[in-house]
Coordinates of C-alpha atoms in Angstrom, one line a residue:
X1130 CA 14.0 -19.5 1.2
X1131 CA 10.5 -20.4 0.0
X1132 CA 9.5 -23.2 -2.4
X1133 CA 8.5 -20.9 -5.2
X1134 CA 5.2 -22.9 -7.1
X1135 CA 3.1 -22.4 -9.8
X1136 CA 0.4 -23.9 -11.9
X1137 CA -0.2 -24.0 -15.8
X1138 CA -3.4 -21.8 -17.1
X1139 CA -5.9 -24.2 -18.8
X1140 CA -6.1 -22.8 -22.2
X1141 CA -9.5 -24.6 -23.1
X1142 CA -11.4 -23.0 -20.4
X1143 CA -9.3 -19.7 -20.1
X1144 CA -11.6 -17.0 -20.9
X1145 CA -8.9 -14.8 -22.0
X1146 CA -7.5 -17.8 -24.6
X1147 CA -8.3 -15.8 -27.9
X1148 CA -7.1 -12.2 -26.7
X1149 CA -3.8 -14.1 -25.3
X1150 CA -3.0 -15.8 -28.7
X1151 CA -4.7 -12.4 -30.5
X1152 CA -1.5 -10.4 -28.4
X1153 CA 1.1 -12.9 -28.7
X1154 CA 0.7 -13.7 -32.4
X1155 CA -0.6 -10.7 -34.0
X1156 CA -0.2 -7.5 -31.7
X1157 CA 2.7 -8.2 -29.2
X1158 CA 2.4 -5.2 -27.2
X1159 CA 2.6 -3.8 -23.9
X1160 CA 0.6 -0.9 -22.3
X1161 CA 1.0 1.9 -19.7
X1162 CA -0.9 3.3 -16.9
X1163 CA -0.2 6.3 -14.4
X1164 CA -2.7 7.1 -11.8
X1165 CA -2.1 9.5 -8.8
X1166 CA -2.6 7.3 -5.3
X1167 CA -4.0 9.0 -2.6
X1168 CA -1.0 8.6 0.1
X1169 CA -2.4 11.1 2.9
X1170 CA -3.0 8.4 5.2
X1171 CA 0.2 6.2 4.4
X1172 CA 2.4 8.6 5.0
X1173 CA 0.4 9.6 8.7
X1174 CA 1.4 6.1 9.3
X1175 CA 4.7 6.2 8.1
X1176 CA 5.3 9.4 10.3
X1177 CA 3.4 8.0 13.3
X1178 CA 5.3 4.3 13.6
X1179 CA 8.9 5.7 12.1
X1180 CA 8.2 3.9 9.0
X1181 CA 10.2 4.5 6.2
X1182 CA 7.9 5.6 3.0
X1183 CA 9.5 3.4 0.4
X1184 CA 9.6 0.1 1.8
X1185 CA 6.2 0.5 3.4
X1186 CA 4.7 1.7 -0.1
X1187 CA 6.4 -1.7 -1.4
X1188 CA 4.8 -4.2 0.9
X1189 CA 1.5 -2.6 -0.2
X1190 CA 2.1 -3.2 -4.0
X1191 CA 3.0 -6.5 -3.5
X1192 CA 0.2 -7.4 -1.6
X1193 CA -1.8 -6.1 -4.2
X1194 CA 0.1 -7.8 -7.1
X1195 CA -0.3 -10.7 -4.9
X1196 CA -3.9 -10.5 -5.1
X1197 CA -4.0 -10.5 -8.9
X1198 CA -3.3 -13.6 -10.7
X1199 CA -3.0 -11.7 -14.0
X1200 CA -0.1 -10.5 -12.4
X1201 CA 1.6 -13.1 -11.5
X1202 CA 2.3 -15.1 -14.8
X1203 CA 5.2 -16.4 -16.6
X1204 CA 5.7 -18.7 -20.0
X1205 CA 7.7 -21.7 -18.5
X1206 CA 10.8 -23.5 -20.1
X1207 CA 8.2 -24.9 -22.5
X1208 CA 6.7 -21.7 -23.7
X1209 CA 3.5 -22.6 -21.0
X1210 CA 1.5 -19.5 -19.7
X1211 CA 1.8 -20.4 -16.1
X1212 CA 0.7 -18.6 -13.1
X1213 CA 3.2 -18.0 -9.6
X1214 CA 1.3 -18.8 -6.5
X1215 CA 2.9 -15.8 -5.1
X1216 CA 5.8 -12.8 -6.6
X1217 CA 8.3 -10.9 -4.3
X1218 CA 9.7 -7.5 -5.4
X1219 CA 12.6 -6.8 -7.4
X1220 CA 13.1 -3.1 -6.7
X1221 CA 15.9 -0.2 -7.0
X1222 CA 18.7 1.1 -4.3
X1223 CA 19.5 4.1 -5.4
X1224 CA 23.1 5.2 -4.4
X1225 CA 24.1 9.1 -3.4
X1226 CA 27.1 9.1 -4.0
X1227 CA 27.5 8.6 -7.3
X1228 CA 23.5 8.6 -8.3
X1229 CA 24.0 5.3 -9.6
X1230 CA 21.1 2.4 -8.4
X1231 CA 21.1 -1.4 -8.3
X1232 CA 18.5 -4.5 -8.1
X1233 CA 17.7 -5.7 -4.8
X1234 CA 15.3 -8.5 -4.2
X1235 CA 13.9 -9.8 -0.9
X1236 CA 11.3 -12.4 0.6
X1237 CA 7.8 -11.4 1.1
X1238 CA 5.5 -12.0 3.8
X1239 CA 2.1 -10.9 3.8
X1240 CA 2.3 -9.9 7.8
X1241 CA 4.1 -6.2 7.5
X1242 CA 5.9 -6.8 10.6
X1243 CA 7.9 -9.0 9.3
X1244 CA 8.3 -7.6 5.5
X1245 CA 9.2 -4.9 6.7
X1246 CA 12.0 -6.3 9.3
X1247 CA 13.2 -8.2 6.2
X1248 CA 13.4 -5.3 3.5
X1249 CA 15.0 -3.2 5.3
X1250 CA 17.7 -5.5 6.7
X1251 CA 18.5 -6.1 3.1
X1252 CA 18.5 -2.7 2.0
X1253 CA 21.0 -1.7 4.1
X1254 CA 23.0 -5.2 3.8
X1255 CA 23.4 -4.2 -0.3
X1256 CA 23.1 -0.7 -0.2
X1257 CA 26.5 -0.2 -0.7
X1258 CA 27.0 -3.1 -3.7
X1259 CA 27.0 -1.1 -7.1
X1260 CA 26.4 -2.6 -10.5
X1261 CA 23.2 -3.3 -12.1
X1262 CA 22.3 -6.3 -9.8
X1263 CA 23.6 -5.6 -5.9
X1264 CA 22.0 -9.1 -4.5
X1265 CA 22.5 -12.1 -6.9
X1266 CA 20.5 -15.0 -7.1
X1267 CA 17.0 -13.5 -8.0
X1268 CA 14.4 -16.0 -7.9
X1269 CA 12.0 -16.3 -11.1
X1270 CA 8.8 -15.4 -9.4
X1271 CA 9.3 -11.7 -9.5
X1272 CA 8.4 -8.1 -10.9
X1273 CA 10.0 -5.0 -10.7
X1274 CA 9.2 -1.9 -9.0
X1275 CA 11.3 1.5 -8.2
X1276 CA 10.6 4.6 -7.0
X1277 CA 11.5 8.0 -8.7
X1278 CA 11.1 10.8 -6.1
X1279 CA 12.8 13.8 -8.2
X1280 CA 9.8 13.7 -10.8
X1281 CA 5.9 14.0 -10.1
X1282 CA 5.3 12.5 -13.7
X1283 CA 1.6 12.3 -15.4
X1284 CA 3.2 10.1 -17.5
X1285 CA 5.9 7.3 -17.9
X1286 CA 6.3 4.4 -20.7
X1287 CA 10.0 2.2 -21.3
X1288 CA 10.3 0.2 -24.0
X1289 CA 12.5 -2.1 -25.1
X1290 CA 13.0 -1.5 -29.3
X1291 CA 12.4 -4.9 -31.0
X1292 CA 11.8 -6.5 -27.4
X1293 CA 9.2 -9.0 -26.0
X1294 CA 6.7 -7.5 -23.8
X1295 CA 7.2 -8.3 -20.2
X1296 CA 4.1 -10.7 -18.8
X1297 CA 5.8 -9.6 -15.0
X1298 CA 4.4 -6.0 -14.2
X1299 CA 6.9 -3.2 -13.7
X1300 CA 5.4 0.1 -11.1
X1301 CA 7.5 3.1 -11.1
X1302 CA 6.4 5.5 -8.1
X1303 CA 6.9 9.2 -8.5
X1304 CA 7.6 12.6 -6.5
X1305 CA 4.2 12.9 -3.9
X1306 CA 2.7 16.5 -3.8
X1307 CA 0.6 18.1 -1.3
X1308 CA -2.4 20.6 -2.1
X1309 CA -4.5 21.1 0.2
X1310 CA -3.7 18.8 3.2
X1311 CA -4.0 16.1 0.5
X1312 CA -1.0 14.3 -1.1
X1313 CA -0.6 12.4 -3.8
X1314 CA 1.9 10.7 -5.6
X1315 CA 2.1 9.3 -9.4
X1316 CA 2.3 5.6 -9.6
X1317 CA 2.7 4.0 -13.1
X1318 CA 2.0 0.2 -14.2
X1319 CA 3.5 -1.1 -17.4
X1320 CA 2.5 -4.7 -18.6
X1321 CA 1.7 -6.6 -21.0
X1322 CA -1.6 -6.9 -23.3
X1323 CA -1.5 -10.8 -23.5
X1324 CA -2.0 -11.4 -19.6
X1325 CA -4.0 -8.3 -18.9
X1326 CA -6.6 -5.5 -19.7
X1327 CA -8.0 -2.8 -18.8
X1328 CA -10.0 -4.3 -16.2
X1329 CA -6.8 -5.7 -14.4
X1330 CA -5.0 -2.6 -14.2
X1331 CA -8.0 -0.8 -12.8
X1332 CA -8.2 -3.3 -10.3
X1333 CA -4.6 -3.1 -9.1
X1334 CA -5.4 1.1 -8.6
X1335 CA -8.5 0.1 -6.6
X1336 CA -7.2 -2.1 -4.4
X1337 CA -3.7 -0.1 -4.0
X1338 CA -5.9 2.9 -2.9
X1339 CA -8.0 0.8 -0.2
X1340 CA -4.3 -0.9 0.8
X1341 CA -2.9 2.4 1.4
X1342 CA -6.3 3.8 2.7
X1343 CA -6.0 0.3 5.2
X1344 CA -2.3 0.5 6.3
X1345 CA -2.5 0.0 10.4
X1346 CA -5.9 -1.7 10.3
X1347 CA -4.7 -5.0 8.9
X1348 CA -1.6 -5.0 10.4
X1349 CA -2.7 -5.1 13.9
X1350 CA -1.5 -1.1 14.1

């Protein structure tokens, strides 16, 4: 398993400092974002190399997430805003038989090959485990992300009632529609205010679009 490291943000130079105190001490909330992905090429891919969708789609996020540090922070055992050098996923296995799903977590490499060789081999090692959390031992450099292919949604928020925000980002993927040899699917990001804006979250949609526009090319496809 990887060494999973991490770094304290420097308050006094942070340029985010006063809006991360603003929405931790006065406003402690979290906001949601849906934006349809263009997936017209991914899924040529997917079709072309016998890829399955869903664990393709989750190398891509991650690599994006990856590329974010906003995304990757954490308060430590001291209450430190802290930042991972690097996040796998914690994603959903969702089970037939009796529609139930569990957490499954696995390593991430940024080479697809490999990430792809690895999440799959655990999906089906734990895709019979049922409860809440089918492979134990998570480590705490993760975020969440599950897929919901019954529902093309233009909207999705959860919320926990009297709950802290959660600084890890959570990405639920919807039902993809095609219209006009184009298909798109939903794809929304929940996070919280104190470690990101706006500008973050239109950052992750930009890059996920050029990942998913890329898939092949980097990958030595």
């Amino acid at each position: 398993m990887v060494m999973n490291t991490y770094r304290k943000i420097d308050m006094a130079s942070w340029p985010r400092r006063e809006h991360y105190k603003y929405y931790t001490e006065r406003l402690k909330v979290e906001y949601s974002i849906t934006a349809s992905v263009d997936i017209t090429k991914l899924l040529e891919f997917c079709h072309a190399g016998g890829y399955r969708f869903y664990p393709t789609m989750i190398y891509l996020v991650t690599k994006v997430v990856n590329e974010i540090e906003n995304f990757r922070m954490f308060l430590d055992g001291e209450g430190s805003l802290c930042v991972w050098d690097r996040v796998i996923p914690s994603y959903t296995i969702f089970h037939e038989d009796d529609k139930t799903f569990s957490d499954c977590w696995s390593e991430y490499s940024g080479d697809f090959d490999t990430f792809y060789r690895t999440i799959t081999k655990d999906m089906e090692k734990y895709k019979n485990v049922k409860g809440i959390k089918a492979r134990k031992n998570q480590p705490a450099n993760f975020y969440c992300i599950s897929c919901a292919p019954w529902t093309a949604f233009t909207s999705y928020t959860s919320r926990v009632p009297n709950g802290e925000p959660s600084y890890f980002p959570i990405i639920t993927i919807g039902k993809y529609e095609t219209h006009e040899g184009k298909t798109t699917a939903p794809v929304n990001l929940t996070i919280a205010h104190a470690v990101c804006d706006g500008y973050h979250s239109g950052l992750f949609f930009e890059k996920l679009q050029e990942a998913v526009n890329a898939i092949g090319q980097d990958e030595g496809k």
